[in-house]
Each structure stands twice: as structure tokens, then as C-alpha cells.
Amino acid sequence: MKDVFDIISLLIIFSATIFFIIFFVSSIRERKPRASWLSAGIVLLSFGLILVIYWFQIWTLSYILILLIFITTLLFFLPLHKPTPMKVGTISKRVDERNTMFAREEYQPGTEKYEAYYAAHPELKKVDDSLRKLPKILDPGGKYYDPIKSEEIKKTFGLIKKLTTQVDGEVNEITSEIDPIEVTKLLKDFTIKEGADEVGICELNPMFVYSHVGRGPEKWGSPIKLDHKFAIVFIIEMDYDMVEQAPDIAITEEAARKYLDAANISVSLARKIRSMGYPARAHISDSNYQIMLPPVVVDAGLGELSRMGYLIAKKFGPRVRLGGVTTDLSLIVDKPIVFGVQDFCEVCKKCSENCPSKAIPYNDKTIVRGVEKWELNVEQCLRYWRLVGTDCGLCMKVCPYSHPPTFVHNIVRKGIEKSAVARRLSIWGDDFFYGRKSKIIN
Ligand code: SF4
Ligand code: SF4
């Protein structure tokens, strides 16, 4: 009987070793040398221990190891502390798109917009003027400027710009009577077939509609009237290898490509809904958004907001771009999800530590328009973008949620979702296997 138990104990240790063998292989595929070496070391150590136990018959050591494996696994998956949801109070005011950083950087001295804006907001003039003195993203002067790639990226944004005139259009006069359950499935399937990775639906919170036009082809400063009841939103995964090159120009190449994909999907989806006889408007980059996509995507159950300000999706983390369509067609809505991001970000702070412009806060959340969240220093972030000539993305790259959805990372994600101990262990594990600091700090 004891012999059988001893052999089982060795098999359990061997199973734990297999986990690290899989981790070793996926780390090589992800081109993470530190994680590869460390996991290889753990595998060798485990085999060494198995040999020592078997050779010298030190079965007590095997029982201690099993106990450790058992306790760790239990603590990792036991729902010890429910993940904390974001706290959303009453949002009383809509955001004016003219005040967003991307709108402000476009105001050029001597223009009507410039005079009008800074007459109303003199407190922002100095900081915005200092930003405007730096080279524009993708223009010569930025650290990662590449004449060929920069031109290609500009062409991609040019294609998106052409789509801004197609976000809305004629609605078919013949309205199809459709069952909300059926049409919800049909539109979700359509969005996925068009190229989205995940899609969700929510009632559109009117507070997430911009109050005035700040960018795009519509008249600057005109009030935005969008009373659509629903939003269909989606995420598209950004390529892992491209994000890994951040803050090099590869990150901007990838972002532009995914913005174009998102724009094409949104325009097709809105067109499809209008062909059914219901109004629908696509919200696309460069810049034709009438809604603030991140909070809408949260409402539609596709992720949570993080310390760095990006949406964190369950499967791809912050390595996503967003798209969406608003409509009056009645749809079945999804519910927001909570999977541990707030608790994880509370402790992790890896993005804050790696942000070269110190734009991501280390401290606690603050109340921003009724929502308790971490607030990014957008001016500081944009300053670094202009210095390097790309949209940086270092925070996205270092975030532990950015790992690709492989077997090992998915197991860790499951633990993070369930257990407070898993969250702590994963933060420690991420630092151990991948390092606390990204090598490319400029
Ligand atoms: S790096 Fe850490 S703190 Fe920053 S967003 Fe990702 S999980 Fe949150
Ligand atoms: S994009 Fe770069 S500069 Fe901006 S917050 Fe992230 S790490 Fe900081």
C-alpha cells in the first residue's frame, strides 16, 4: 500500500513538472528568454528531486512537496475573496470632445478654433503650446521615426478618414419585424465574421455620448445629438509580437491596422442594421466617435477599466482595439463582467513603474465624473508619444494581462478571477518570470 502511495506522490510531482515544461515551451514561443531559462531551471530541479527521492528513498521529501503543491493549488483556485467591481456613481455631465487631448493637440495657433478654445480654457494653453512644439507623431524628429513605415501608417489613417463619411446613411424604408433574440445572435455572428474577436451589447448610457464635436468631419463645437438606445461594441486583438516591440513604430503600425479593421467592421455593421430599417451609426477612429468607447465596452461585458486607463479584456488583456455601432434596433443586452482587474491593478502597478513619462498614477483611485478610477495624466503621455514619434504602448506591453491566451496564462487568469491569493502570487510570479522593468526604458 505504501509503495503505491509513494509512486502516486512521484506522479503528482511529475504532473507539476509537466506544467512547467509546457510553460517553458510557450515562453520560447513568446520569445521570453528570462521565463524560458527560469522554467527550464524549475523543470531540471523537479527532475533532480524526483531522482533523489526515488534513489535515496526520501519519501518524506515527496510528501512535503505534495503538500506544498496541494496547498498552493487550493489557495490559487479557492474563491477566497470575490473580485471587487468598479464603483460607478451618478454621472451627471457628458464629456465635451473638444476637451480631449487628441482634439486639443489639433488646434493650431492663428486659427479660429485655437483662439476660441484657449479663450475659454486659458489654463490649458501653456501645456498644450509646449506639446505642439514637439514633432507630431509619425513626423521626422521622433526617436522611432521611420520614413517608409510612417508613410504607410499615414496611408492607413487616410483610409480610415475616407470611411468617416460612411458612418451613417439612409435607413431602409421597409422595416423588418425581427425577434430581438434572433437579431442579436445574427448581428453578433455578423460582427465576428467580419473580423471582431469578441462582441457585446448594452443599453447606451447617454452620459457616454460626447456633448460637442471636437474632431472629425462634422462641424467643430456643434452639439452631438445621439439618442440611440443600444450599442453593439467589439474588440479586436492586437498582434502579440507587434505589441512586444513597443515603443517602437511597430506598435503604431499595429494600432493603425486594427483601427482600420474596426472601422471597416463598424461601417459594415451599421449599414446592415440600416438595411433592416433601423437607424445605426458607426463610431470610428480618426475621428468620428460620438461615444466614449471604453466605458460602453465595459457596460457590454467585454472587460474592465485598468490602472493604465486602457480596457482590459478577459482573454487578450489591454492588447485590443475597440469598435462600435449605436442603434435603435431592440437587442438583448449583456451584463458587465468582473474578473479581478481592480484588485490586481491595486497591487501590481507595473505599468506605473514602466511608464517613461510617469503618466500612470501610483496612488489610489479618484472620483472622475462619478466613476471611481485611476486617472491618466494625458498630457504627460502625449508628450512621450511626440518624443518617440509613436503611440508608445509600453504600458500595454508590460501588463501581465497582455500575455497571449495560452494554456498556462489561461490557468493563471482563472486563478486571478477567483482567488485573492492567486492575484498576489501572480503579481509576484510575473515579476519573477518576466522581470519588473521592461528593458526598453528611454
Ligand atoms: S500593469 Fe498591472 S497595474 Fe497596470 S494595468 Fe496592467 S495589471 Fe493593472
Ligand atoms: S502609452 Fe507610454 S507614455 Fe502613455 S501611459 Fe502608456 S507607458 Fe506611459
Short mmCIF file of C-alpha atoms and ligand atoms in Angstrom, two decimals:
data_model
loop_
_atom_site.label_atom_id
_atom_site.label_comp_id
_atom_site.label_asym_id
_atom_site.label_seq_id
_atom_site.Cartn_x
_atom_site.Cartn_y
_atom_site.Cartn_z
CA MET A 1 0.00 0.00 0.00
CA LYS A 2 2.77 2.40 0.96
CA ASP A 3 4.60 1.64 -2.31
CA VAL A 4 1.51 2.59 -4.33
CA PHE A 5 1.16 5.84 -2.39
CA ASP A 6 4.84 6.63 -2.94
CA ILE A 7 4.53 6.09 -6.69
CA ILE A 8 1.38 8.30 -6.78
CA SER A 9 3.28 11.02 -4.90
CA LEU A 10 6.03 10.92 -7.53
CA LEU A 11 3.41 11.09 -10.30
CA ILE A 12 1.89 14.20 -8.72
CA ILE A 13 5.30 15.90 -8.60
CA PHE A 14 5.82 14.80 -12.22
CA SER A 15 2.46 16.38 -13.23
CA ALA A 16 3.52 19.69 -11.66
CA THR A 17 6.75 19.38 -13.65
CA ILE A 18 4.76 18.93 -16.88
CA PHE A 19 3.06 22.28 -16.18
CA PHE A 20 6.50 23.93 -16.17
CA ILE A 21 7.56 22.02 -19.30
CA ILE A 22 4.51 23.50 -21.08
CA PHE A 23 5.39 26.91 -19.65
CA PHE A 24 8.98 26.50 -20.90
CA VAL A 25 7.79 25.71 -24.45
CA SER A 26 5.29 28.59 -24.55
CA SER A 27 7.92 31.01 -23.15
CA ILE A 28 10.24 30.08 -26.02
CA ARG A 29 7.40 30.68 -28.47
CA GLU A 30 6.68 34.05 -26.82
CA ARG A 31 10.40 34.88 -27.07
CA LYS A 32 10.71 35.47 -23.33
CA PRO A 33 14.27 34.32 -22.51
CA ARG A 34 14.08 35.00 -18.77
CA ALA A 35 10.88 32.98 -18.38
CA SER A 36 12.36 30.20 -20.57
CA TRP A 37 15.53 29.92 -18.51
CA LEU A 38 13.72 30.04 -15.19
CA SER A 39 11.09 27.49 -16.17
CA ALA A 40 13.81 25.23 -17.59
CA GLY A 41 15.61 25.56 -14.24
CA ILE A 42 12.45 24.58 -12.35
CA VAL A 43 11.95 21.56 -14.65
CA LEU A 44 15.54 20.39 -14.07
CA LEU A 45 15.23 20.93 -10.33
CA SER A 46 11.98 18.93 -10.25
CA PHE A 47 13.53 16.03 -12.17
CA GLY A 48 16.52 16.19 -9.83
CA LEU A 49 14.23 16.00 -6.80
CA ILE A 50 12.28 13.08 -8.28
CA LEU A 51 15.57 11.20 -8.83
CA VAL A 52 16.86 12.00 -5.34
CA ILE A 53 13.56 10.90 -3.73
CA TYR A 54 13.48 7.67 -5.71
CA TRP A 55 17.18 6.87 -5.46
CA PHE A 56 17.64 7.63 -1.77
CA GLN A 57 14.07 6.68 -0.83
CA ILE A 58 13.47 10.05 0.91
CA TRP A 59 9.71 9.76 0.76
CA THR A 60 9.19 12.41 3.45
CA LEU A 61 10.51 14.98 0.97
CA SER A 62 7.98 13.78 -1.59
CA TYR A 63 5.11 14.15 0.95
CA ILE A 64 6.24 17.70 1.81
CA LEU A 65 6.32 18.61 -1.88
CA ILE A 66 2.85 17.18 -2.47
CA LEU A 67 1.53 19.11 0.50
CA LEU A 68 3.02 22.31 -0.94
CA ILE A 69 1.56 21.62 -4.40
CA PHE A 70 -1.82 20.82 -2.86
CA ILE A 71 -1.95 23.96 -0.66
CA THR A 72 -0.80 26.24 -3.50
CA THR A 73 -3.35 24.80 -5.95
CA LEU A 74 -6.12 25.10 -3.36
CA LEU A 75 -5.27 28.69 -2.48
CA PHE A 76 -4.92 29.54 -6.17
CA PHE A 77 -8.39 28.46 -7.17
CA LEU A 78 -10.45 28.69 -3.98
CA PRO A 79 -12.87 31.64 -4.28
CA LEU A 80 -11.42 33.29 -1.18
CA HIS A 81 -12.21 36.90 -1.98
CA LYS A 82 -14.75 37.94 -4.59
CA PRO A 83 -13.22 40.33 -7.12
CA THR A 84 -14.11 43.96 -6.49
CA PRO A 85 -16.26 45.66 -9.15
CA MET A 86 -15.64 49.23 -10.34
CA LYS A 87 -17.66 51.75 -8.35
CA VAL A 88 -19.86 53.83 -10.63
CA GLY A 89 -21.94 56.58 -9.02
CA THR A 90 -24.16 59.11 -10.72
CA ILE A 91 -22.58 60.54 -13.83
CA SER A 92 -24.07 63.97 -14.18
CA LYS A 93 -22.23 65.54 -17.10
CA ARG A 94 -21.25 64.49 -20.59
CA VAL A 95 -17.68 64.93 -21.83
CA ASP A 96 -17.04 67.62 -24.42
CA GLU A 97 -14.89 66.07 -27.15
CA ARG A 98 -13.23 69.46 -27.69
CA ASN A 99 -11.51 68.98 -24.31
CA THR A 100 -9.93 65.64 -25.16
CA MET A 101 -6.18 65.62 -25.64
CA PHE A 102 -6.45 64.44 -29.26
CA ALA A 103 -8.73 67.36 -30.11
CA ARG A 104 -6.60 69.89 -28.24
CA GLU A 105 -3.37 68.91 -29.98
CA GLU A 106 -5.01 69.70 -33.33
CA TYR A 107 -5.69 73.39 -32.52
CA GLN A 108 -3.13 75.43 -34.42
CA PRO A 109 -2.14 78.99 -33.36
CA GLY A 110 -3.74 81.63 -35.54
CA THR A 111 -6.83 79.55 -36.29
CA GLU A 112 -10.36 80.31 -35.14
CA LYS A 113 -10.51 77.08 -33.16
CA TYR A 114 -7.32 77.92 -31.31
CA GLU A 115 -8.47 81.40 -30.34
CA ALA A 116 -11.93 80.22 -29.31
CA TYR A 117 -10.71 77.24 -27.33
CA TYR A 118 -7.99 78.96 -25.31
CA ALA A 119 -10.17 81.99 -24.65
CA ALA A 120 -12.49 79.56 -22.87
CA HIS A 121 -9.68 77.43 -21.36
CA PRO A 122 -6.66 79.70 -20.72
CA GLU A 123 -5.36 77.30 -18.05
CA LEU A 124 -4.57 74.69 -20.75
CA LYS A 125 -2.81 77.00 -23.22
CA LYS A 126 0.69 76.75 -21.78
CA VAL A 127 0.83 72.97 -21.54
CA ASP A 128 -0.80 72.47 -24.96
CA ASP A 129 1.53 75.01 -26.62
CA SER A 130 4.54 73.21 -25.17
CA LEU A 131 3.24 69.91 -26.59
CA ARG A 132 2.66 71.43 -30.02
CA LYS A 133 6.34 72.44 -30.16
CA LEU A 134 7.34 68.77 -30.23
CA PRO A 135 7.28 66.86 -33.52
CA LYS A 136 3.95 65.27 -34.37
CA ILE A 137 3.59 61.50 -34.07
CA LEU A 138 4.92 59.84 -37.28
CA ASP A 139 6.70 63.04 -38.36
CA PRO A 140 10.52 63.41 -38.63
CA GLY A 141 12.13 64.19 -35.28
CA GLY A 142 10.57 61.42 -33.20
CA LYS A 143 13.01 58.83 -31.83
CA TYR A 144 11.48 55.90 -33.73
CA TYR A 145 10.67 57.82 -36.91
CA ASP A 146 10.91 55.59 -39.97
CA PRO A 147 10.16 57.35 -43.27
CA ILE A 148 8.76 54.27 -45.03
CA LYS A 149 6.71 52.87 -42.16
CA SER A 150 5.48 56.32 -41.13
CA GLU A 151 4.15 56.93 -44.64
CA GLU A 152 2.43 53.53 -44.67
CA ILE A 153 0.75 54.24 -41.33
CA LYS A 154 -0.38 57.65 -42.53
CA LYS A 155 -1.91 55.96 -45.58
CA THR A 156 -3.80 53.57 -43.28
CA PHE A 157 -5.18 56.52 -41.32
CA GLY A 158 -6.04 58.12 -44.67
CA LEU A 159 -8.19 55.06 -45.47
CA ILE A 160 -9.95 55.40 -42.12
CA LYS A 161 -10.56 59.09 -42.81
CA LYS A 162 -12.32 58.18 -46.05
CA LEU A 163 -14.67 55.94 -44.06
CA THR A 164 -15.71 58.79 -41.75
CA THR A 165 -18.23 59.91 -44.38
CA GLN A 166 -19.83 56.44 -44.39
CA VAL A 167 -20.59 56.06 -40.69
CA ASP A 168 -24.24 56.98 -41.19
CA GLY A 169 -26.67 56.89 -44.09
CA GLU A 170 -30.13 56.25 -45.48
CA VAL A 171 -32.33 53.90 -43.49
CA ASN A 172 -34.35 51.36 -45.48
CA GLU A 173 -37.98 52.49 -45.53
CA ILE A 174 -39.20 48.92 -45.15
CA THR A 175 -38.70 47.89 -41.55
CA SER A 176 -38.19 44.17 -40.94
CA GLU A 177 -40.03 42.86 -37.87
CA ILE A 178 -37.37 40.82 -36.12
CA ASP A 179 -37.29 38.89 -32.87
CA PRO A 180 -34.73 40.59 -30.55
CA ILE A 181 -33.14 37.25 -29.61
CA GLU A 182 -32.71 36.23 -33.24
CA VAL A 183 -31.44 39.59 -34.43
CA THR A 184 -28.99 39.82 -31.52
CA LYS A 185 -27.48 36.48 -32.50
CA LEU A 186 -27.49 37.41 -36.18
CA LEU A 187 -25.67 40.71 -35.58
CA LYS A 188 -23.18 39.21 -33.16
CA ASP A 189 -22.36 36.43 -35.65
CA PHE A 190 -22.07 39.03 -38.43
CA THR A 191 -19.63 41.13 -36.37
CA ILE A 192 -17.46 38.11 -35.60
CA LYS A 193 -17.50 37.00 -39.25
CA GLU A 194 -16.42 40.50 -40.28
CA GLY A 195 -13.30 40.10 -38.10
CA ALA A 196 -14.07 41.04 -34.48
CA ASP A 197 -12.75 38.75 -31.74
CA GLU A 198 -15.50 39.38 -29.18
CA VAL A 199 -18.73 41.30 -29.30
CA GLY A 200 -21.11 42.60 -26.63
CA ILE A 201 -24.28 44.67 -26.41
CA CYS A 202 -25.53 47.18 -23.84
CA GLU A 203 -28.08 49.92 -23.44
CA LEU A 204 -26.31 53.13 -24.38
CA ASN A 205 -25.76 55.31 -21.31
CA PRO A 206 -26.43 58.87 -22.64
CA MET A 207 -23.63 60.13 -20.36
CA PHE A 208 -21.14 58.27 -22.56
CA VAL A 209 -22.14 60.32 -25.61
CA TYR A 210 -19.84 63.30 -26.19
CA SER A 211 -21.64 66.62 -25.75
CA HIS A 212 -19.91 68.53 -28.63
CA VAL A 213 -17.90 67.66 -31.72
CA GLY A 214 -14.15 68.09 -31.15
CA ARG A 215 -12.71 66.23 -34.15
CA GLY A 216 -13.72 64.68 -37.44
CA PRO A 217 -15.65 65.92 -40.45
CA GLU A 218 -18.65 67.32 -38.54
CA LYS A 219 -18.69 71.00 -37.54
CA TRP A 220 -16.35 71.65 -34.61
CA GLY A 221 -18.28 72.64 -31.50
CA SER A 222 -21.68 71.57 -32.76
CA PRO A 223 -23.80 69.76 -30.14
CA ILE A 224 -23.98 66.00 -30.58
CA LYS A 225 -27.50 64.65 -30.71
CA LEU A 226 -27.40 60.90 -30.50
CA ASP A 227 -30.36 59.27 -28.80
CA HIS A 228 -29.81 55.68 -29.88
CA LYS A 229 -30.89 53.18 -27.24
CA PHE A 230 -28.34 50.42 -27.80
CA ALA A 231 -24.65 49.95 -28.55
CA ILE A 232 -23.06 46.94 -30.23
CA VAL A 233 -19.38 47.02 -29.40
CA PHE A 234 -16.48 44.73 -30.13
CA ILE A 235 -12.81 44.14 -29.54
CA ILE A 236 -10.05 43.12 -31.94
CA GLU A 237 -6.87 41.54 -30.66
CA MET A 238 -3.60 43.35 -31.42
CA ASP A 239 -0.77 41.10 -32.57
CA TYR A 240 1.36 39.99 -29.63
CA ASP A 241 4.70 40.23 -31.48
CA MET A 242 3.96 43.75 -32.69
CA VAL A 243 2.99 44.92 -29.19
CA GLU A 244 6.18 43.35 -27.83
CA GLN A 245 8.17 45.85 -29.93
CA ALA A 246 6.70 48.87 -28.10
CA PRO A 247 7.55 51.74 -28.01
CA ASP A 248 9.00 51.15 -31.49
CA ILE A 249 6.94 52.19 -34.53
CA ALA A 250 5.62 48.59 -34.84
CA ILE A 251 3.07 49.36 -32.11
CA THR A 252 1.64 52.25 -34.15
CA GLU A 253 1.62 50.12 -37.32
CA GLU A 254 -0.42 47.51 -35.48
CA ALA A 255 -2.74 50.06 -33.86
CA ALA A 256 -3.45 51.71 -37.23
CA ARG A 257 -4.14 48.36 -38.86
CA LYS A 258 -6.57 47.36 -36.12
CA TYR A 259 -8.26 50.79 -36.18
CA LEU A 260 -8.84 50.29 -39.89
CA ASP A 261 -10.25 46.79 -39.28
CA ALA A 262 -12.51 48.19 -36.56
CA ALA A 263 -13.68 50.99 -38.86
CA ASN A 264 -14.50 48.57 -41.68
CA ILE A 265 -16.40 46.24 -39.35
CA SER A 266 -18.35 49.10 -37.75
CA VAL A 267 -19.30 50.66 -41.09
CA SER A 268 -20.50 47.28 -42.46
CA LEU A 269 -22.45 46.51 -39.29
CA ALA A 270 -24.17 49.92 -39.25
CA ARG A 271 -25.01 49.53 -42.95
CA LYS A 272 -26.51 46.10 -42.30
CA ILE A 273 -28.73 47.43 -39.50
CA ARG A 274 -29.91 50.35 -41.64
CA SER A 275 -30.76 47.89 -44.42
CA MET A 276 -33.13 46.22 -41.93
CA GLY A 277 -34.94 49.54 -41.49
CA TYR A 278 -33.37 50.83 -38.25
CA PRO A 279 -31.07 53.80 -37.73
CA ALA A 280 -27.47 52.94 -36.92
CA ARG A 281 -24.24 54.88 -36.73
CA ALA A 282 -20.69 53.55 -36.73
CA HIS A 283 -18.17 55.16 -34.38
CA ILE A 284 -14.70 55.01 -35.88
CA SER A 285 -11.24 56.36 -35.33
CA ASP A 286 -9.68 59.48 -36.87
CA SER A 287 -12.03 60.65 -35.51
CA ASN A 288 -15.63 60.05 -35.82
CA TYR A 289 -16.56 58.84 -32.38
CA GLN A 290 -19.68 60.30 -30.88
CA ILE A 291 -19.42 57.95 -27.92
CA MET A 292 -16.67 57.16 -25.45
CA LEU A 293 -15.98 53.56 -26.36
CA PRO A 294 -14.12 52.23 -23.25
CA PRO A 295 -16.98 52.69 -20.71
CA VAL A 296 -19.53 51.46 -23.25
CA VAL A 297 -17.43 48.35 -23.85
CA VAL A 298 -17.33 47.82 -20.06
CA ASP A 299 -21.15 48.08 -19.92
CA ALA A 300 -21.36 45.49 -22.70
CA GLY A 301 -19.39 42.99 -20.64
CA LEU A 302 -16.19 42.84 -22.65
CA GLY A 303 -13.74 43.94 -19.96
CA GLU A 304 -12.83 46.19 -17.06
CA LEU A 305 -11.01 49.53 -16.90
CA SER A 306 -7.47 49.34 -15.54
CA ARG A 307 -4.90 51.48 -13.76
CA MET A 308 -3.32 52.48 -17.08
CA GLY A 309 -6.72 53.62 -18.37
CA TYR A 310 -7.00 51.00 -21.10
CA LEU A 311 -9.77 48.44 -21.17
CA ILE A 312 -8.58 45.02 -20.04
CA ALA A 313 -10.36 42.24 -21.92
CA LYS A 314 -10.68 38.85 -20.29
CA LYS A 315 -8.80 36.91 -22.95
CA PHE A 316 -6.41 39.46 -24.50
CA GLY A 317 -5.89 41.97 -21.66
CA PRO A 318 -5.14 45.52 -22.89
CA ARG A 319 -3.87 44.20 -26.26
CA VAL A 320 -7.10 45.17 -28.03
CA ARG A 321 -8.66 47.93 -30.10
CA LEU A 322 -12.31 48.79 -29.80
CA GLY A 323 -15.11 49.49 -32.22
CA GLY A 324 -18.83 50.00 -32.07
CA VAL A 325 -22.17 50.93 -33.56
CA THR A 326 -25.15 52.59 -31.90
CA THR A 327 -28.70 51.87 -32.97
CA ASP A 328 -32.38 51.96 -32.09
CA LEU A 329 -32.96 48.34 -33.04
CA SER A 330 -34.09 46.45 -29.92
CA LEU A 331 -31.46 43.96 -28.80
CA ILE A 332 -30.74 41.62 -25.91
CA VAL A 333 -28.07 43.17 -23.70
CA ASP A 334 -25.08 41.60 -21.96
CA LYS A 335 -24.02 42.27 -18.38
CA PRO A 336 -20.77 43.89 -17.21
CA ILE A 337 -18.18 41.38 -16.01
CA VAL A 338 -15.86 41.44 -13.01
CA PHE A 339 -12.79 39.23 -13.15
CA GLY A 340 -10.31 40.73 -10.69
CA VAL A 341 -8.75 43.63 -12.62
CA GLN A 342 -9.50 46.24 -9.92
CA ASP A 343 -7.86 44.16 -7.17
CA PHE A 344 -4.96 43.12 -9.40
CA CYS A 345 -4.21 46.69 -10.51
CA GLU A 346 -4.45 47.90 -6.91
CA VAL A 347 -1.27 45.95 -6.09
CA CYS A 348 0.52 45.40 -9.42
CA LYS A 349 1.49 48.94 -10.56
CA LYS A 350 3.87 47.51 -13.19
CA CYS A 351 2.58 49.96 -15.81
CA SER A 352 3.15 52.94 -13.47
CA GLU A 353 6.68 51.79 -12.83
CA ASN A 354 7.47 51.29 -16.53
CA CYS A 355 5.76 54.38 -17.91
CA PRO A 356 8.62 56.60 -19.14
CA SER A 357 6.58 59.78 -18.69
CA LYS A 358 5.18 58.86 -15.26
CA ALA A 359 1.69 59.43 -16.62
CA ILE A 360 0.11 56.43 -14.87
CA PRO A 361 -0.72 57.05 -11.21
CA TYR A 362 0.81 55.02 -8.38
CA ASN A 363 -1.77 56.22 -5.91
CA ASP A 364 -5.39 55.34 -5.22
CA LYS A 365 -8.36 55.87 -7.48
CA THR A 366 -10.11 59.23 -7.57
CA ILE A 367 -13.69 60.06 -8.43
CA VAL A 368 -13.84 61.22 -12.03
CA ARG A 369 -17.32 62.34 -13.14
CA GLY A 370 -18.96 59.93 -10.70
CA VAL A 371 -16.71 56.95 -11.53
CA GLU A 372 -14.02 55.76 -9.14
CA LYS A 373 -10.95 55.16 -11.27
CA TRP A 374 -7.26 55.79 -11.81
CA GLU A 375 -6.74 58.90 -13.87
CA LEU A 376 -4.02 59.01 -16.51
CA ASN A 377 -2.04 62.22 -16.99
CA VAL A 378 -2.90 62.53 -20.67
CA GLU A 379 -0.60 65.49 -21.29
CA GLN A 380 2.42 63.60 -19.98
CA CYS A 381 1.50 60.54 -22.02
CA LEU A 382 1.13 62.54 -25.23
CA ARG A 383 4.42 64.33 -24.55
CA TYR A 384 6.21 60.98 -24.64
CA TRP A 385 4.30 59.92 -27.77
CA ARG A 386 5.57 63.01 -29.53
CA LEU A 387 9.12 62.49 -28.29
CA VAL A 388 9.29 58.95 -29.65
CA GLY A 389 7.01 59.61 -32.64
CA THR A 390 4.80 56.57 -31.93
CA ASP A 391 1.91 55.82 -29.61
CA CYS A 392 4.35 54.19 -27.16
CA GLY A 393 2.32 51.27 -25.75
CA LEU A 394 4.95 50.31 -23.15
CA CYS A 395 2.24 50.04 -20.51
CA MET A 396 0.31 47.65 -22.74
CA LYS A 397 3.44 45.60 -23.35
CA VAL A 398 4.42 45.14 -19.69
CA CYS A 399 0.92 44.50 -18.34
CA PRO A 400 0.64 40.92 -17.01
CA TYR A 401 -2.78 40.66 -18.68
CA SER A 402 -1.13 41.13 -22.09
CA HIS A 403 0.32 37.63 -22.21
CA PRO A 404 -1.18 35.60 -25.05
CA PRO A 405 -4.09 33.32 -24.11
CA THR A 406 -2.03 30.11 -23.89
CA PHE A 407 -2.75 27.11 -21.64
CA VAL A 408 -0.54 28.36 -18.79
CA HIS A 409 -1.64 32.01 -18.93
CA ASN A 410 -5.30 30.96 -19.09
CA ILE A 411 -4.89 28.87 -15.93
CA VAL A 412 -3.34 31.88 -14.18
CA ARG A 413 -6.19 34.10 -15.42
CA LYS A 414 -8.73 31.64 -13.98
CA GLY A 415 -6.99 31.83 -10.60
CA ILE A 416 -6.84 35.65 -10.66
CA GLU A 417 -10.56 35.72 -11.31
CA LYS A 418 -11.33 33.52 -8.33
CA SER A 419 -8.80 33.99 -5.56
CA ALA A 420 -7.11 36.89 -3.78
CA VAL A 421 -4.10 34.66 -3.11
CA ALA A 422 -3.81 33.92 -6.83
CA ARG A 423 -3.76 37.65 -7.55
CA ARG A 424 -0.85 38.16 -5.13
CA LEU A 425 1.03 35.09 -6.32
CA SER A 426 0.54 36.03 -9.98
CA ILE A 427 1.95 39.52 -9.47
CA TRP A 428 4.97 38.02 -7.75
CA GLY A 429 5.22 35.31 -10.43
CA ASP A 430 5.01 37.81 -13.28
CA ASP A 431 7.84 39.86 -11.80
CA PHE A 432 9.89 36.72 -11.19
CA PHE A 433 9.49 35.18 -14.64
CA TYR A 434 9.34 38.34 -16.79
CA GLY A 435 11.14 40.94 -14.67
CA ARG A 436 9.68 44.03 -13.05
CA LYS A 437 11.13 46.53 -15.51
CA SER A 438 10.92 46.46 -19.27
CA LYS A 439 14.34 46.59 -20.91
CA ILE A 440 13.37 49.42 -23.26
CA ILE A 441 13.24 52.39 -20.92
CA ASN A 442 14.26 55.58 -22.62
S1 SF4 B 1 0.29 46.64 -15.50
FE1 SF4 B 1 -0.64 45.95 -13.62
S2 SF4 B 1 -1.47 47.81 -12.69
FE2 SF4 B 1 -1.06 48.27 -14.82
S3 SF4 B 1 -2.98 47.89 -15.87
FE3 SF4 B 1 -1.78 46.01 -16.04
S4 SF4 B 1 -2.45 44.80 -14.28
FE4 SF4 B 1 -3.12 46.90 -13.90
S1 SF4 B 2 1.49 54.88 -23.61
FE1 SF4 B 2 3.59 55.10 -22.81
S2 SF4 B 2 3.67 57.16 -22.01
FE2 SF4 B 2 1.49 56.69 -22.28
S3 SF4 B 2 0.84 55.88 -20.31
FE3 SF4 B 2 1.49 54.12 -21.53
S4 SF4 B 2 3.65 53.81 -20.99
FE4 SF4 B 2 3.08 55.87 -20.32
#
